[in-house]
Coordinates of C-alpha atoms in Angstrom, one line a residue:
M5 CA -5.1 -38.1 3.4
K6 CA -8.1 -35.8 3.7
I7 CA -8.3 -32.7 1.4
F8 CA -10.9 -30.0 0.8
N9 CA -12.8 -30.0 -2.5
R10 CA -13.3 -26.3 -2.5
I11 CA -12.2 -23.4 -0.3
L12 CA -12.9 -19.6 -0.3
I13 CA -10.1 -17.2 0.4
A14 CA -11.5 -14.2 2.4
N15 CA -8.7 -11.8 1.5
R16 CA -7.0 -9.8 -1.3
G17 CA -3.6 -9.3 -2.7
E18 CA -0.5 -11.5 -2.8
I19 CA -1.6 -13.9 0.0
V20 CA -4.6 -14.9 -2.2
A21 CA -2.3 -15.8 -5.1
R22 CA 0.0 -17.7 -2.6
I23 CA -2.8 -19.8 -1.1
L24 CA -4.4 -20.4 -4.5
K25 CA -1.2 -21.8 -5.9
T26 CA -0.9 -24.5 -3.2
A27 CA -4.6 -25.3 -3.1
H28 CA -4.6 -26.0 -6.9
Q29 CA -1.5 -28.1 -6.5
M30 CA -3.4 -30.2 -4.0
G31 CA -6.4 -30.5 -6.3
T32 CA -8.6 -28.1 -4.3
E33 CA -10.9 -25.6 -6.1
V34 CA -10.7 -22.0 -5.1
V35 CA -13.2 -19.2 -4.9
V36 CA -11.8 -15.7 -4.5
L37 CA -13.2 -12.3 -3.7
Y38 CA -12.4 -9.0 -5.3
T39 CA -13.6 -5.3 -5.4
S40 CA -13.6 -2.8 -8.2
D41 CA -10.1 -1.8 -7.0
D42 CA -8.7 -5.3 -7.5
T43 CA -9.2 -6.0 -11.2
D44 CA -5.4 -5.9 -11.9
H45 CA -4.8 -9.0 -9.7
T46 CA -3.8 -12.2 -11.4
Y47 CA -5.8 -14.5 -9.1
I48 CA -9.1 -13.3 -10.5
K49 CA -8.4 -15.1 -13.8
A50 CA -6.6 -18.1 -12.1
A51 CA -9.4 -18.9 -9.6
D52 CA -12.1 -21.4 -10.3
K53 CA -14.6 -18.6 -9.4
A54 CA -14.2 -14.9 -8.6
V55 CA -17.0 -13.0 -6.8
L56 CA -17.3 -9.3 -6.9
L57 CA -17.7 -7.6 -3.5
K58 CA -19.8 -4.4 -4.1
G59 CA -19.2 -1.4 -1.8
N60 CA -16.9 1.5 -1.2
T61 CA -15.6 0.7 2.3
L62 CA -13.9 -2.2 4.1
A63 CA -17.1 -2.6 6.2
D64 CA -18.9 -3.3 2.9
T65 CA -16.4 -5.6 1.5
F66 CA -13.5 -7.6 3.2
L67 CA -14.9 -6.9 6.7
N68 CA -18.4 -7.8 5.8
K69 CA -18.7 -11.1 7.7
E70 CA -22.3 -11.9 6.8
R71 CA -21.8 -11.2 3.1
I72 CA -18.7 -13.4 2.9
I73 CA -20.5 -16.3 4.7
D74 CA -23.4 -15.9 2.2
I75 CA -20.9 -16.2 -0.7
A76 CA -19.3 -19.2 0.9
L77 CA -22.6 -21.0 1.3
A78 CA -23.8 -20.1 -2.2
N79 CA -20.6 -21.6 -3.6
S80 CA -20.7 -24.8 -1.5
V81 CA -17.2 -24.3 -0.1
D82 CA -15.8 -26.7 2.5
A83 CA -13.6 -24.2 4.3
I84 CA -12.6 -20.5 4.5
H85 CA -8.9 -19.4 4.5
P86 CA -8.8 -15.9 6.0
G87 CA -5.1 -15.1 5.0
Y88 CA -3.7 -12.3 7.2
G89 CA -5.3 -9.0 8.2
F90 CA -9.0 -8.2 7.7
L91 CA -11.0 -11.0 9.4
S92 CA -8.1 -13.4 9.9
E93 CA -8.0 -13.0 13.7
N94 CA -11.7 -12.3 14.2
A95 CA -13.1 -14.9 16.6
D96 CA -16.7 -14.0 15.8
F97 CA -16.1 -14.7 12.1
A98 CA -14.5 -18.0 12.9
Q99 CA -17.5 -18.9 15.1
M100 CA -19.9 -17.9 12.3
C101 CA -18.1 -20.3 9.9
K102 CA -18.4 -23.1 12.5
A103 CA -22.1 -22.4 13.0
V104 CA -22.9 -23.0 9.3
G105 CA -20.7 -26.0 8.9
I106 CA -17.8 -24.4 7.1
K107 CA -14.3 -25.3 8.3
W108 CA -12.1 -22.5 9.5
I109 CA -8.5 -22.8 8.4
G110 CA -7.0 -21.6 11.6
P111 CA -7.3 -22.1 15.4
S112 CA -10.6 -22.4 17.2
P113 CA -12.6 -19.3 18.0
N114 CA -11.9 -19.7 21.7
V115 CA -8.1 -19.8 21.1
I116 CA -8.3 -16.7 18.9
R117 CA -10.1 -14.9 21.7
L118 CA -7.5 -16.1 24.2
M119 CA -4.3 -15.5 22.2
G120 CA -5.4 -12.9 19.7
Y121 CA -6.4 -10.4 22.4
K122 CA -3.2 -8.9 23.9
R123 CA -4.3 -8.7 27.5
S124 CA -5.6 -12.2 27.8
A125 CA -2.6 -13.5 25.9
R126 CA -0.1 -11.7 28.1
E127 CA -1.8 -12.8 31.3
F128 CA -1.9 -16.4 30.0
A129 CA 1.8 -16.3 29.2
E130 CA 2.7 -14.8 32.6
K131 CA 0.8 -17.6 34.4
L132 CA 2.9 -20.2 32.4
G133 CA 6.2 -18.4 33.5
V134 CA 6.9 -16.9 30.0
P135 CA 8.6 -13.5 30.6
V136 CA 6.5 -10.5 29.8
L137 CA 7.0 -6.8 30.1
H138 CA 5.1 -4.9 32.8
A139 CA 1.9 -3.3 31.4
R140 CA -1.2 -1.4 32.4
Y141 CA -4.6 -1.9 30.7
G142 CA -7.7 0.1 30.1
S143 CA -9.4 2.6 27.9
A144 CA -7.8 5.9 27.1
D145 CA -9.8 7.6 29.9
E146 CA -8.7 4.9 32.4
L147 CA -5.0 5.2 31.4
R148 CA -4.8 9.0 31.6
K149 CA -4.1 8.8 35.4
Y150 CA -0.7 7.2 34.7
R151 CA 0.6 10.1 32.7
D152 CA 2.8 11.5 35.5
V153 CA 3.9 8.2 37.2
L154 CA 5.2 6.3 34.2
Q155 CA 8.9 5.7 33.6
Y156 CA 9.4 6.9 30.0
P157 CA 9.8 5.8 27.3
V158 CA 6.7 3.6 27.0
M159 CA 4.7 2.0 24.2
I160 CA 1.0 2.5 23.9
K161 CA -0.7 -0.4 22.1
A162 CA -4.1 -1.6 21.0
Q163 CA -5.2 -4.6 23.0
A164 CA -6.8 -6.1 19.8
G165 CA -4.1 -4.8 17.5
G166 CA -1.7 -6.5 15.1
G167 CA 0.3 -5.9 12.0
G168 CA 2.1 -2.9 13.4
K169 CA -1.1 -0.9 13.8
G170 CA -2.3 0.7 17.0
M171 CA 1.2 1.4 18.4
R172 CA 2.9 4.6 19.7
I173 CA 6.2 5.2 21.4
V174 CA 5.9 7.9 24.0
R175 CA 9.2 9.4 25.3
N176 CA 7.8 12.1 27.7
A177 CA 4.7 13.1 29.6
E178 CA 4.1 16.0 27.3
D179 CA 3.4 13.7 24.3
F180 CA 1.4 11.2 26.3
E181 CA -2.1 12.6 25.9
D182 CA -1.8 13.0 22.1
A183 CA -0.4 9.5 21.6
L184 CA -3.2 8.0 23.8
H185 CA -5.9 9.8 21.8
I186 CA -4.5 8.7 18.4
T187 CA -3.8 5.1 19.4
G188 CA -7.3 4.8 20.8
R189 CA -8.8 6.2 17.6
E190 CA -6.7 3.9 15.4
A191 CA -7.5 0.9 17.5
G192 CA -11.2 1.6 17.1
M193 CA -10.9 2.1 13.3
F194 CA -8.7 -0.9 12.5
F195 CA -9.9 -3.4 15.1
G196 CA -13.3 -2.2 16.3
D197 CA -12.0 -2.1 19.9
E198 CA -10.5 1.0 21.5
S199 CA -9.0 -0.8 24.5
L200 CA -5.3 -0.1 25.1
Y201 CA -2.4 -1.0 27.2
I202 CA 0.8 0.7 28.2
E203 CA 4.0 -1.3 28.1
E204 CA 7.7 -0.8 28.9
F205 CA 9.7 0.2 25.8
I206 CA 13.0 -1.6 25.2
E207 CA 15.6 0.6 23.4
E208 CA 17.6 -1.0 20.6
A209 CA 15.5 -4.1 20.7
R210 CA 15.4 -7.1 18.3
H211 CA 12.1 -8.7 17.2
I212 CA 12.3 -12.5 16.9
E213 CA 9.4 -14.8 16.4
V214 CA 8.8 -18.5 16.4
Q215 CA 6.6 -20.3 13.9
V216 CA 4.4 -22.9 15.7
F217 CA 2.0 -25.5 14.4
G218 CA -0.6 -27.6 16.2
D219 CA -2.6 -30.5 14.7
N220 CA -5.9 -32.1 15.7
F221 CA -4.3 -34.8 17.9
G222 CA -2.5 -32.7 20.5
N223 CA 0.8 -32.4 18.7
V224 CA 2.6 -29.1 18.7
I225 CA 5.9 -28.4 16.9
H226 CA 7.9 -25.3 16.0
M227 CA 9.4 -24.5 12.6
H228 CA 12.3 -22.5 14.0
E229 CA 12.5 -18.8 14.3
R230 CA 12.5 -15.7 12.2
E231 CA 14.3 -12.3 12.7
C232 CA 11.9 -9.4 12.0
T233 CA 13.9 -6.5 13.4
V234 CA 14.1 -4.4 10.2
Q235 CA 11.0 -2.3 10.4
R236 CA 9.6 1.1 9.6
R237 CA 6.6 2.5 11.5
H238 CA 6.4 -0.7 13.5
Q239 CA 5.9 -2.7 10.3
K240 CA 8.4 -5.2 9.0
I241 CA 10.2 -4.7 5.7
I242 CA 13.0 -7.3 5.9
E243 CA 12.6 -10.7 7.5
E244 CA 15.0 -13.6 7.7
A245 CA 15.4 -17.2 9.0
P246 CA 17.0 -18.2 11.1
A247 CA 17.9 -15.3 13.4
A248 CA 21.6 -14.5 13.1
G249 CA 24.1 -13.9 15.9
I250 CA 22.1 -15.2 18.8
S251 CA 23.3 -17.8 21.3
D252 CA 22.1 -21.4 21.2
A253 CA 20.7 -20.9 24.7
L254 CA 18.4 -18.0 23.6
R255 CA 17.3 -19.9 20.5
G256 CA 16.4 -22.9 22.5
S257 CA 14.5 -20.8 25.1
L258 CA 12.5 -19.1 22.4
H259 CA 11.5 -22.4 20.8
Q260 CA 10.7 -24.0 24.2
N261 CA 8.5 -21.1 25.4
A262 CA 6.7 -20.8 22.1
V263 CA 5.8 -24.4 22.1
K264 CA 4.8 -24.3 25.8
L265 CA 2.4 -21.5 25.0
A266 CA 0.8 -23.2 22.0
K267 CA 0.4 -26.5 23.9
A268 CA -1.2 -24.9 26.9
A269 CA -3.6 -23.1 24.6
K270 CA -4.4 -26.4 22.8
Y271 CA -3.4 -24.5 19.6
R272 CA -4.4 -25.9 16.2
N273 CA -3.0 -24.8 12.8
A274 CA -0.4 -22.2 12.1
G275 CA 0.5 -19.5 14.6
T276 CA 3.4 -17.2 15.5
V277 CA 4.7 -16.4 18.9
E278 CA 6.5 -13.0 18.9
F279 CA 9.2 -11.9 21.3
I280 CA 11.2 -8.8 22.0
V281 CA 14.9 -9.3 22.8
D282 CA 17.2 -6.8 24.4
R283 CA 20.9 -6.3 24.0
N284 CA 21.7 -8.7 26.9
E285 CA 19.5 -11.5 25.3
N286 CA 16.7 -11.0 27.8
F287 CA 13.5 -11.9 26.0
Y288 CA 9.8 -11.0 26.6
F289 CA 6.6 -12.3 25.1
L290 CA 4.9 -9.7 22.9
E291 CA 1.9 -11.4 21.3
M292 CA 0.7 -14.4 19.3
N293 CA -0.6 -14.0 15.8
T294 CA -3.3 -16.6 15.3
R295 CA -2.9 -16.8 11.5
I296 CA -0.4 -17.2 8.8
Q297 CA 2.3 -14.5 8.7
V298 CA 3.3 -12.3 5.8
E299 CA 6.9 -13.6 6.3
H300 CA 6.1 -17.3 6.2
P301 CA 8.1 -17.9 3.0
V302 CA 11.5 -17.6 4.7
T303 CA 10.4 -20.5 7.0
E304 CA 9.4 -22.5 4.0
L305 CA 12.8 -22.0 2.3
V306 CA 14.9 -23.1 5.3
T307 CA 12.6 -26.0 6.4
N308 CA 11.4 -27.1 2.9
I309 CA 7.8 -27.3 4.3
D310 CA 4.9 -25.7 2.6
V311 CA 3.2 -23.8 5.4
V312 CA -0.1 -23.3 3.5
K313 CA -0.3 -27.0 2.6
E314 CA 0.1 -27.9 6.2
Q315 CA -2.6 -25.4 7.1
L316 CA -5.0 -27.0 4.7
L317 CA -4.2 -30.6 5.7
I318 CA -4.6 -29.8 9.4
A319 CA -7.9 -28.0 8.9
A320 CA -9.1 -31.0 6.9
G321 CA -8.5 -33.2 9.9
N322 CA -5.0 -34.7 9.3
E323 CA -2.2 -35.5 11.7
F324 CA 1.3 -34.2 11.2
A325 CA 3.2 -36.3 8.7
F326 CA 6.5 -35.4 10.4
T327 CA 8.0 -35.1 13.9
Q328 CA 9.8 -32.2 15.6
D329 CA 13.2 -33.8 14.9
E330 CA 12.4 -34.0 11.2
V331 CA 11.9 -30.2 11.0
I332 CA 15.5 -29.2 10.2
C333 CA 16.6 -25.7 9.5
R334 CA 19.1 -25.6 6.6
G335 CA 20.8 -22.5 5.1
H336 CA 19.5 -19.0 5.3
A337 CA 16.6 -17.1 3.8
L338 CA 15.6 -13.4 3.4
E339 CA 12.3 -11.7 2.5
C340 CA 12.0 -8.1 1.4
R341 CA 8.7 -6.4 1.2
L342 CA 8.5 -4.2 -1.8
Y343 CA 6.2 -1.2 -1.0
A344 CA 4.8 1.7 -3.0
E345 CA 6.2 4.3 -0.7
D346 CA 8.7 7.2 -0.6
P347 CA 11.6 6.6 1.9
E348 CA 12.8 10.1 1.4
N349 CA 9.5 11.5 2.7
G350 CA 8.9 9.5 5.8
F351 CA 7.9 6.3 3.9
M352 CA 4.7 8.1 2.7
P353 CA 2.6 5.6 0.7
Q354 CA 2.2 6.2 -3.0
N355 CA -0.9 5.5 -4.9
G356 CA -1.2 5.6 -8.7
T357 CA -0.4 3.3 -11.6
L358 CA 2.4 0.8 -11.9
T359 CA 3.5 1.3 -15.5
L360 CA 6.0 -1.5 -15.1
N361 CA 6.0 -4.4 -12.6
A362 CA 8.4 -7.1 -13.9
A363 CA 9.8 -9.4 -11.3
P364 CA 13.1 -11.2 -11.9
E365 CA 12.6 -14.6 -13.4
L366 CA 15.4 -16.5 -11.7
K367 CA 15.2 -20.0 -10.2
S368 CA 17.1 -18.7 -7.1
V369 CA 14.5 -16.0 -6.5
R370 CA 10.9 -16.4 -5.3
V371 CA 8.4 -13.5 -5.8
D372 CA 5.1 -13.6 -4.0
G373 CA 2.8 -11.1 -5.7
S374 CA -0.4 -10.7 -7.5
F375 CA -0.3 -7.6 -9.6
E376 CA -0.2 -7.6 -13.4
K377 CA 2.8 -6.0 -15.2
T378 CA 0.8 -2.8 -15.2
A379 CA -1.7 -2.2 -12.3
G380 CA -3.3 0.5 -10.2
M381 CA -2.3 1.0 -6.6
S382 CA -5.4 1.9 -4.5
S383 CA -5.1 4.3 -1.5
A384 CA -7.7 2.1 0.3
Y385 CA -5.2 -0.8 1.0
D386 CA -1.8 -1.6 2.2
P387 CA 0.9 -0.4 -0.3
L388 CA 2.6 -3.8 -0.6
I389 CA 3.4 -4.6 -4.2
A390 CA 5.2 -7.9 -3.8
K391 CA 7.5 -10.0 -1.5
V392 CA 10.9 -11.0 -2.8
I393 CA 12.4 -14.1 -1.2
T394 CA 16.0 -15.5 -1.6
G395 CA 18.0 -18.2 0.0
G396 CA 21.6 -19.2 0.4
N397 CA 24.0 -21.6 2.2
D398 CA 24.6 -18.8 4.7
R399 CA 23.3 -15.3 5.5
L400 CA 25.8 -13.4 3.3
E401 CA 25.0 -15.5 0.3
A402 CA 21.2 -15.0 0.8
M403 CA 21.8 -11.2 1.1
K404 CA 23.9 -11.2 -2.0
N405 CA 21.2 -13.0 -3.9
M406 CA 18.6 -10.6 -2.6
I407 CA 20.6 -7.5 -3.7
G408 CA 20.8 -9.1 -7.2
A409 CA 17.1 -9.8 -7.2
L410 CA 16.1 -6.3 -6.2
E411 CA 18.4 -4.7 -8.7
D412 CA 16.9 -6.9 -11.4
Y413 CA 13.3 -6.1 -10.4
K414 CA 11.9 -3.7 -12.9
I415 CA 9.3 -1.4 -11.4
Q416 CA 8.1 2.1 -12.4
G417 CA 5.2 4.4 -12.2
V418 CA 5.2 5.0 -8.5
K419 CA 8.0 5.6 -6.0
T420 CA 9.0 2.4 -4.1
N421 CA 11.4 1.3 -1.4
K422 CA 13.4 -0.8 -3.7
G423 CA 16.5 1.4 -3.6
F424 CA 16.2 1.8 0.1
L425 CA 16.1 -2.0 0.7
T426 CA 19.1 -2.5 -1.7
N427 CA 21.2 0.1 0.0
L428 CA 20.3 -1.2 3.5
L429 CA 21.3 -4.7 2.5
K430 CA 24.7 -3.4 1.4
S431 CA 25.3 -1.4 4.6
P432 CA 27.6 -2.6 7.5
V433 CA 24.7 -2.1 10.0
L434 CA 22.8 -5.0 8.4
I435 CA 25.7 -7.1 7.2
Q436 CA 27.0 -7.1 10.8
N437 CA 23.5 -7.5 12.2
K438 CA 23.7 -4.4 14.4
I439 CA 20.2 -3.2 13.5
Y440 CA 17.3 -2.7 15.9
T441 CA 13.6 -2.0 15.5
Q442 CA 13.7 1.8 15.5
Y443 CA 16.7 2.1 13.2
C444 CA 14.9 2.7 9.9
D445 CA 12.7 5.4 11.5
L446 CA 15.8 7.2 12.9
Y447 CA 18.3 6.8 10.1
A448 CA 16.4 6.3 6.8
D449 CA 18.3 9.1 5.2
R450 CA 21.5 7.1 5.4
H451 CA 20.1 4.6 2.9
T452 CA 18.0 6.6 0.5
D453 CA 19.0 6.5 -3.1
F454 CA 21.5 8.9 -4.5
V455 CA 19.5 10.5 -7.3
V456 CA 21.3 10.9 -10.6
L457 CA 20.4 14.3 -12.1
P458 CA 19.0 14.2 -15.6
D459 CA 21.5 14.4 -18.4
E460 CA 21.6 13.8 -22.2
R461 CA 21.3 10.0 -21.8
F462 CA 17.7 10.3 -20.6
V463 CA 16.8 12.6 -23.4
I464 CA 18.5 10.4 -26.1
A465 CA 16.7 7.4 -24.6
W466 CA 13.4 9.2 -25.0
F467 CA 14.2 10.1 -28.6
F468 CA 14.8 6.4 -29.5
L469 CA 11.7 5.2 -27.6
N470 CA 9.5 7.9 -29.1
S471 CA 10.8 7.0 -32.6
G472 CA 10.6 3.2 -32.2
I473 CA 7.7 2.6 -29.8
T474 CA 5.6 1.0 -32.5
G475 CA 8.0 -1.8 -33.0
R476 CA 9.4 -4.6 -30.8
S477 CA 12.8 -5.3 -32.3
S478 CA 16.0 -3.6 -33.4
S479 CA 14.8 -3.6 -37.0
V480 CA 12.3 -0.9 -36.2
W481 CA 14.9 1.8 -36.7
S482 CA 15.1 1.0 -40.4
K483 CA 11.7 2.5 -41.0
L484 CA 13.1 6.0 -40.5
G485 CA 15.4 5.9 -43.5
N486 CA 19.0 7.3 -44.0
W487 CA 19.6 11.1 -43.6
R488 CA 16.0 11.7 -42.6
H489 CA 15.9 14.7 -40.3
Q490 CA 13.6 14.6 -37.3
Q491 CA 11.7 17.5 -35.9
V492 CA 13.0 19.2 -32.8
N493 CA 11.3 17.8 -29.7
N494 CA 10.9 20.0 -26.6
L495 CA 11.1 17.9 -23.4
T496 CA 10.9 18.3 -19.7
V497 CA 12.9 16.2 -17.2
A498 CA 12.8 17.0 -13.5
D499 CA 11.7 20.6 -14.3
K500 CA 14.5 21.1 -16.7
T501 CA 13.9 21.8 -20.4
Y502 CA 15.7 20.0 -23.2
H503 CA 15.6 20.2 -27.0
V504 CA 16.4 17.1 -29.0
S505 CA 16.5 16.2 -32.7
G506 CA 18.3 13.6 -34.8
Y507 CA 18.7 11.6 -37.9
K508 CA 20.0 8.2 -38.9
I509 CA 23.5 8.2 -40.6
N510 CA 23.7 4.5 -41.6
D511 CA 22.4 1.1 -40.4
A512 CA 24.2 1.4 -37.1
D513 CA 24.9 5.1 -36.4
W514 CA 22.8 8.2 -35.4
Q515 CA 23.5 11.8 -35.2
L516 CA 21.6 13.5 -32.3
T517 CA 21.5 17.1 -31.0
V518 CA 20.6 17.9 -27.4
N519 CA 20.5 21.5 -26.4
A520 CA 22.6 22.5 -29.4
K521 CA 25.3 19.9 -28.6
N522 CA 25.9 17.1 -31.0
Y523 CA 26.2 13.4 -30.0
R524 CA 27.1 10.3 -32.0
C525 CA 25.1 7.2 -31.0
S526 CA 25.2 3.7 -32.3
Q527 CA 23.7 0.3 -32.0
P528 CA 20.3 1.1 -30.5
R529 CA 18.6 -2.1 -29.5
F530 CA 14.9 -2.0 -28.5
M531 CA 13.5 -4.7 -26.3
E532 CA 10.5 -5.1 -24.0
Y533 CA 11.1 -2.8 -21.0
E534 CA 14.8 -2.3 -22.1
L535 CA 16.7 -0.1 -24.4
Q536 CA 20.5 -0.3 -25.1
F537 CA 22.7 2.1 -27.1
V538 CA 26.3 3.3 -27.2
L539 CA 26.9 7.0 -26.5
L540 CA 30.5 8.4 -26.9
N541 CA 31.8 4.8 -26.9
E542 CA 30.1 4.0 -23.6
P543 CA 27.2 1.5 -23.4
V544 CA 24.0 2.8 -21.9
K545 CA 21.4 0.5 -20.5
V546 CA 17.9 1.8 -20.0
T547 CA 14.8 0.3 -18.3
W548 CA 11.6 2.0 -19.5
S549 CA 7.9 2.0 -19.4
Q550 CA 5.2 4.2 -21.0
K551 CA 3.0 6.5 -19.1
T552 CA 1.2 8.2 -21.9
D553 CA 1.5 8.4 -25.7
R554 CA 4.8 10.4 -25.7
S555 CA 5.9 10.3 -22.1
F556 CA 8.1 7.6 -20.6
Y557 CA 9.6 6.6 -17.3
I558 CA 13.3 6.1 -18.0
E559 CA 15.7 4.4 -15.5
I560 CA 19.5 4.8 -15.9
D561 CA 21.9 3.9 -13.1
H562 CA 19.0 3.0 -10.7
T563 CA 17.5 6.5 -11.0
I564 CA 14.1 7.0 -12.7
H565 CA 13.0 10.2 -14.4
L566 CA 9.7 10.9 -16.2
V567 CA 10.6 12.3 -19.6
Q568 CA 7.8 14.0 -21.4
P569 CA 7.0 16.7 -24.0
N570 CA 7.5 20.1 -22.5
I571 CA 4.5 21.6 -20.7
V572 CA 4.6 25.3 -20.6
K573 CA 3.8 26.5 -17.1
R574 CA 2.5 29.9 -16.2
K575 CA 5.2 31.8 -14.3
L576 CA 4.4 31.8 -10.6
T577 CA 3.6 35.3 -9.6
E578 CA 4.3 36.8 -6.2
S579 CA 0.6 36.6 -5.3
D580 CA 0.5 33.0 -6.4
A581 CA 3.4 32.2 -4.1
Q582 CA 1.7 34.0 -1.2
L583 CA -1.5 32.1 -1.9
K584 CA 0.4 28.8 -1.9
A585 CA 2.1 29.6 1.4
R586 CA -1.3 30.3 3.0
N587 CA -2.8 27.0 2.0
V588 CA -2.2 23.5 3.3
V589 CA -3.3 20.8 0.9
S590 CA -3.5 17.0 1.4
P591 CA -0.6 15.4 -0.4
L592 CA -2.5 12.2 -0.9
P593 CA -6.0 10.7 -0.6
G594 CA -7.0 9.2 2.8
R595 CA -8.8 9.7 6.0
V596 CA -8.2 12.5 8.5
M597 CA -7.2 10.8 11.7
R598 CA -6.2 13.7 13.9
V599 CA -6.4 17.5 13.7
Y600 CA -3.8 19.2 16.0
V601 CA -4.5 22.9 15.3
T602 CA -7.3 25.3 15.8
P603 CA -8.1 28.7 14.2
G604 CA -6.0 31.5 15.6
E605 CA -3.3 29.2 16.9
K606 CA 0.3 30.1 16.1
V607 CA 2.3 27.3 14.5
V608 CA 6.1 27.0 14.1
K609 CA 7.9 25.3 11.3
G610 CA 7.9 21.5 11.8
K611 CA 4.8 21.4 14.0
A612 CA 2.3 18.6 13.2
M613 CA -1.0 20.0 12.0
L614 CA -2.9 16.9 11.1
V615 CA -2.6 13.2 10.5
I616 CA -3.9 11.5 7.3
E617 CA -4.3 7.7 7.2
S618 CA -3.7 6.3 3.7
M619 CA -3.0 2.8 2.5
K620 CA -3.1 1.7 6.2
I621 CA -0.3 4.1 7.1
E622 CA -0.5 7.3 9.1
N623 CA 1.1 10.4 7.6
R624 CA 1.8 13.5 9.7
I625 CA 1.4 16.8 7.8
V626 CA 3.7 19.5 9.3
A627 CA 4.0 23.2 8.9
D628 CA 6.8 24.2 6.5
H629 CA 7.0 27.8 7.9
D630 CA 6.0 29.8 11.0
S631 CA 2.5 31.1 10.6
T632 CA -1.0 31.5 12.2
V633 CA -4.0 29.2 11.5
K634 CA -6.8 31.1 9.8
S635 CA -9.2 28.2 9.4
V636 CA -9.4 24.4 9.6
L637 CA -11.5 23.0 6.7
V638 CA -11.6 19.3 7.7
T639 CA -12.7 17.2 10.6
E640 CA -11.5 14.0 12.1
G641 CA -12.8 11.0 10.2
Q642 CA -13.3 13.0 6.9
Q643 CA -12.3 11.3 3.7
L644 CA -10.0 13.2 1.4
N645 CA -9.4 12.8 -2.4
G646 CA -5.9 14.2 -2.5
N647 CA -4.9 17.8 -3.2
D648 CA -7.8 18.9 -1.1
L649 CA -7.5 22.2 0.8
V650 CA -7.4 21.3 4.5
I651 CA -6.0 24.3 6.4
E652 CA -5.7 28.0 5.6
L653 CA -2.9 30.0 7.1
E654 CA -2.6 33.8 7.5

């Protein structure tokens, strides 16, 4: 069996940690890349060598083909694994590797050009008799002529797109021009190619894909299918294998057509053929991803095949060690993508510091991640924190295991979609598999967390944490001494003010006063990330992390509040309120993608004024009241730091 001595992983984040793990198990050395934003990733220490990429933009770092090739040559690597995203489907980069004698862990450059480009892939599929949706191709200027002849709704897509980027649903002619402009700009920014196509849009569709593999000897197999219908903003958040509730005929047709495509393309290494399926089980080819997929772990769980290992073996020149008949799908698997985002606010990405990132340590749960227990989330990258993967004998068991895993995942410091995912998994729409690709965008509010208002439990938890943070066991409480009064602490929780003081009565009991009301507490037990105590004969379980010296994130009943010493705020005057109403500020750092308004224009509440791209997600900033635009202070393409003044209103 041939194996590589040393590889370079041209990527960042969890996929680097995932590839490194398998490579080391195979005895292969690994070189990784990182930027100044990546110092909190575990693989930097685990790699055989880590190389710093200097620069402030993706063009300087993970999209810098020449620099990455130079690093690979300087470190005498045998091969480059591109992971997903960045240069993973860049045929020119694959060709550059080949030109300098470095193996590319993926398909050939010619196949990437054929199947990675949407128009050529669709035309290739159509010639083979694989069903495709009707489409029109061209630049934004060339496609404008179809505005009044299209049958809406339609989808505008980037020809070189992938990963849910460069896609817009258009439901009427009035929105066509704007969607065309934004999609073209996004295509140019993310893929370096502004070519687009317009495709029929299928309402209430399912997204099902087939994992295929080709070796160097003409063999092509499939590793069954995955369901990827649960999405937000065209990006997947829950994936599962196999697809549930489809007929054997459809399943067989998807497998057959995926293999037919891969064989005809002379495909080598891992790839994914994606299909859209309507309510009547009509299916249509969407695209082929010529790389490893984010969701590959669910395939690994149901087939017991290490996809990364097979990638490395095939790229090294080996033949499959198994046949199609030996690739058996057993049980069911789910993957949830844990993102730093706010489901209550349009899934807006959240940057900041993870004060606590403690994944469940259970044999039945797999977590693919790379962040340390505390880490910084950069606005320059995708907001993915980790992938949580569970299996079961059937779908319901896998879902039950996933709910338990998410509830046991301790994460604080930034808002996440953990609660949203948990609620969705418990809902009839997912249990009965009645979901479709647009569901989460339309009905997110049905599954957002019920927020528990702050009460005395949060304040009492803060008191114990503040008193005992210097210790790491229950014995810490003895240092305070019997009948020792504590000073009154003035706290703020969710803009409410609390006053708390207390003293220890005996070895087990405490007397606490919160806003002049007395409480008897007992048995405080202080652990890493957890605090337990009994209040009014009821046990209270707390998950906590420290933000600053005396401020803590405290989680009770799946609700997190920041509890901190009271900060006296100047009372907002009428002039302050008027000034705030006249100013529009950026709620997060990012790049201005689109400005919709001009000075003197009247805007109504809810009108989109601009789009800011942050963490690879577009965020529409809308007017919160009727007004008139006085001045626009930003331009398209401008980088924002967050809280920047962008528009003045009269």
